[in-house]
């Protein structure tokens, strides 16, 4: 399927292949779900406290195209965003913008409209940790709907997307990254 790349970049060390990493494909199970991580205005819109990365912009556009097809096919879509009730409720962030711009009701916590367009049946929820699974009902939501395979996209790749992928794997989901659907600051 064109949205899910199994090819390794030519720059990746062959040491992984020599040790059998990637030798057994994960494949698809019976039911696919998509997790969109933190494509919220703080990261995606001009003037957003954490915005301005061309990598994140490209990932939003790729994810928007994917979601159009996924929703038309009836695929479950879960969309997470970071929002805190108080400063005391958040972890010990070293990113000042998180501590000033990501409180519930602030513009930076609103989902990017390119992601929510056409997603009236999406499951949208806030999260407090890096992973979309950490202390959220996401695993239960997917299990309830028979989802056994998840495709993950969002930002930032090295933080919240990575944590979500690790937890999806640990919860027993077949876990895939959407080609071009992840972005970071660098």
Short mmCIF file of C-alpha atoms in Angstrom, two decimals:
data_model
loop_
_atom_site.label_atom_id
_atom_site.label_comp_id
_atom_site.label_asym_id
_atom_site.label_seq_id
_atom_site.Cartn_x
_atom_site.Cartn_y
_atom_site.Cartn_z
CA UNK A 1 0.00 0.00 0.00
CA UNK A 2 1.51 3.40 -0.94
CA UNK A 3 0.84 5.04 2.43
CA UNK A 4 2.90 2.53 4.38
CA UNK A 5 6.52 2.23 3.32
CA UNK A 6 8.49 -0.89 4.15
CA UNK A 7 11.58 0.29 2.30
CA UNK A 8 14.59 1.35 4.33
CA UNK A 9 16.39 4.54 3.38
CA UNK A 10 19.69 3.90 1.64
CA UNK A 11 21.49 5.85 4.39
CA UNK A 12 20.45 3.45 7.17
CA UNK A 13 23.29 1.28 8.43
CA UNK A 14 23.30 -2.28 7.14
CA UNK A 15 24.24 -3.36 10.65
CA UNK A 16 20.53 -3.52 11.47
CA UNK A 17 19.75 -5.77 8.51
CA UNK A 18 22.76 -7.94 9.37
CA UNK A 19 21.19 -8.52 12.78
CA UNK A 20 17.76 -9.34 11.26
CA UNK A 21 15.99 -6.07 12.07
CA UNK A 22 13.17 -5.71 9.57
CA UNK A 23 13.47 -9.29 8.35
CA UNK A 24 9.93 -10.24 9.36
CA UNK A 25 7.22 -7.87 8.12
CA UNK A 26 4.61 -6.74 10.62
CA UNK A 27 1.88 -6.75 7.99
CA UNK A 28 -1.72 -5.85 8.47
CA UNK A 29 -4.15 -7.56 10.79
CA UNK A 30 -7.91 -7.55 10.29
CA UNK A 31 -8.79 -3.96 11.21
CA UNK A 32 -6.77 -0.77 10.76
CA UNK A 33 -6.95 2.31 12.95
CA UNK A 34 -5.02 5.55 12.53
CA UNK A 35 -3.48 7.58 15.35
CA UNK A 36 -2.77 11.25 14.64
CA UNK A 37 -0.43 12.67 17.29
CA UNK A 38 -0.45 16.36 18.24
CA UNK A 39 -1.22 18.09 14.95
CA UNK A 40 -2.48 21.05 16.92
CA UNK A 41 -2.12 24.74 16.19
CA UNK A 42 0.86 25.26 18.52
CA UNK A 43 2.87 23.09 16.11
CA UNK A 44 1.13 23.72 12.79
CA UNK A 45 -0.06 27.30 12.42
CA UNK A 46 1.92 30.49 11.78
CA UNK A 47 2.48 32.19 15.10
CA UNK A 48 2.14 28.92 16.99
CA UNK A 49 4.63 28.68 19.83
CA UNK A 50 6.24 25.54 18.40
CA UNK A 51 5.37 26.09 14.71
CA UNK A 52 7.51 26.80 11.68
CA UNK A 53 9.00 23.42 10.86
CA UNK A 54 8.73 22.53 7.16
CA UNK A 55 8.90 18.87 8.20
CA UNK A 56 5.76 19.19 10.31
CA UNK A 57 3.99 21.13 7.56
CA UNK A 58 4.75 18.41 5.02
CA UNK A 59 3.57 15.75 7.46
CA UNK A 60 0.27 17.58 8.06
CA UNK A 61 -0.35 17.72 4.31
CA UNK A 62 0.45 14.01 3.86
CA UNK A 63 -1.76 13.10 6.81
CA UNK A 64 -4.61 15.21 5.48
CA UNK A 65 -4.53 13.22 2.21
CA UNK A 66 -4.38 9.92 4.09
CA UNK A 67 -7.32 10.84 6.33
CA UNK A 68 -9.51 11.73 3.36
CA UNK A 69 -9.12 8.19 2.02
CA UNK A 70 -9.23 6.50 5.42
CA UNK A 71 -12.44 8.19 6.49
CA UNK A 72 -14.08 7.35 3.17
CA UNK A 73 -13.17 3.71 3.82
CA UNK A 74 -14.56 3.78 7.38
CA UNK A 75 -11.19 3.48 9.12
CA UNK A 76 -11.23 4.51 12.79
CA UNK A 77 -9.22 7.68 13.39
CA UNK A 78 -8.02 8.76 16.83
CA UNK A 79 -6.54 12.25 17.19
CA UNK A 80 -4.58 13.31 20.27
CA UNK A 81 -3.49 16.74 21.38
CA UNK A 82 -1.57 18.09 24.35
CA UNK A 83 -3.48 20.28 26.81
CA UNK A 84 -3.05 20.78 30.53
CA UNK A 85 -5.44 22.07 33.17
CA UNK A 86 -2.71 23.72 35.27
CA UNK A 87 1.06 24.06 35.45
CA UNK A 88 1.02 21.58 38.35
CA UNK A 89 -0.69 18.98 36.13
CA UNK A 90 2.11 18.78 33.56
CA UNK A 91 5.36 16.82 33.66
CA UNK A 92 8.67 18.64 34.13
CA UNK A 93 8.98 20.06 30.62
CA UNK A 94 12.17 21.84 29.60
CA UNK A 95 10.32 23.53 26.72
CA UNK A 96 9.05 26.94 27.87
CA UNK A 97 6.41 27.17 25.12
CA UNK A 98 4.72 24.04 26.47
CA UNK A 99 4.52 25.65 29.90
CA UNK A 100 3.00 28.86 28.54
CA UNK A 101 0.88 27.90 25.52
CA UNK A 102 -0.59 24.42 26.04
CA UNK A 103 -3.32 24.94 28.61
CA UNK A 104 -6.89 23.85 27.94
CA UNK A 105 -8.81 26.45 25.98
CA UNK A 106 -5.74 28.17 24.55
CA UNK A 107 -5.47 28.49 20.73
CA UNK A 108 -2.35 26.29 20.60
CA UNK A 109 -4.31 23.30 21.88
CA UNK A 110 -6.88 23.45 19.08
CA UNK A 111 -6.53 20.78 16.42
CA UNK A 112 -5.36 21.88 12.99
CA UNK A 113 -8.50 22.21 10.83
CA UNK A 114 -6.78 20.34 7.98
CA UNK A 115 -6.73 17.29 10.22
CA UNK A 116 -10.26 17.59 11.55
CA UNK A 117 -11.96 18.40 8.21
CA UNK A 118 -14.40 15.59 7.53
CA UNK A 119 -13.63 13.90 10.81
CA UNK A 120 -16.91 14.25 12.65
CA UNK A 121 -16.67 10.64 13.82
CA UNK A 122 -13.00 10.81 14.85
CA UNK A 123 -12.11 10.09 18.45
CA UNK A 124 -10.30 13.25 19.65
CA UNK A 125 -8.79 13.41 23.12
CA UNK A 126 -6.23 15.30 25.14
CA UNK A 127 -3.17 13.70 26.63
CA UNK A 128 -0.67 14.70 29.30
CA UNK A 129 2.34 12.56 28.51
CA UNK A 130 4.33 11.95 25.36
CA UNK A 131 2.45 8.82 24.30
CA UNK A 132 -1.12 8.99 23.03
CA UNK A 133 -1.69 5.82 25.08
CA UNK A 134 -0.30 7.05 28.41
CA UNK A 135 -3.18 7.44 30.89
CA UNK A 136 -5.75 7.75 28.08
CA UNK A 137 -8.51 5.37 26.97
CA UNK A 138 -7.00 4.97 23.48
CA UNK A 139 -6.12 1.26 23.80
CA UNK A 140 -9.61 0.50 25.10
CA UNK A 141 -11.19 2.52 22.28
CA UNK A 142 -9.34 0.59 19.59
CA UNK A 143 -9.91 -2.76 21.30
CA UNK A 144 -13.64 -2.04 21.60
CA UNK A 145 -13.78 -1.47 17.85
CA UNK A 146 -11.71 -4.53 16.94
CA UNK A 147 -8.68 -2.58 15.74
CA UNK A 148 -5.56 -4.75 15.75
CA UNK A 149 -3.31 -2.67 13.47
CA UNK A 150 -2.46 0.99 13.98
CA UNK A 151 -0.77 3.44 11.65
CA UNK A 152 0.81 6.39 13.43
CA UNK A 153 1.44 9.89 12.11
CA UNK A 154 1.96 13.25 13.78
CA UNK A 155 4.56 15.35 15.54
CA UNK A 156 7.10 15.43 16.83
CA UNK A 157 8.68 12.30 15.45
CA UNK A 158 11.44 12.03 18.06
CA UNK A 159 9.11 12.64 21.00
CA UNK A 160 5.40 11.99 21.07
CA UNK A 161 5.22 9.93 17.86
CA UNK A 162 8.06 7.68 19.04
CA UNK A 163 6.45 7.23 22.47
CA UNK A 164 3.10 6.41 20.86
CA UNK A 165 4.69 3.84 18.54
CA UNK A 166 6.47 2.14 21.46
CA UNK A 167 3.26 1.95 23.50
CA UNK A 168 1.19 0.71 20.54
CA UNK A 169 3.69 -2.13 20.12
CA UNK A 170 3.63 -2.87 23.85
CA UNK A 171 -0.18 -2.99 23.85
CA UNK A 172 0.01 -5.68 21.17
CA UNK A 173 -1.07 -3.71 18.11
CA UNK A 174 0.60 -4.30 14.78
CA UNK A 175 2.29 -0.92 14.52
CA UNK A 176 3.15 1.00 11.35
CA UNK A 177 4.48 4.47 10.63
CA UNK A 178 2.81 6.44 7.87
CA UNK A 179 5.35 7.29 5.17
CA UNK A 180 5.78 11.07 5.20
CA UNK A 181 3.25 11.44 8.00
CA UNK A 182 5.68 12.34 10.76
CA UNK A 183 7.52 15.58 11.33
CA UNK A 184 9.91 17.11 13.80
CA UNK A 185 11.62 20.40 14.48
CA UNK A 186 14.87 19.60 12.68
#
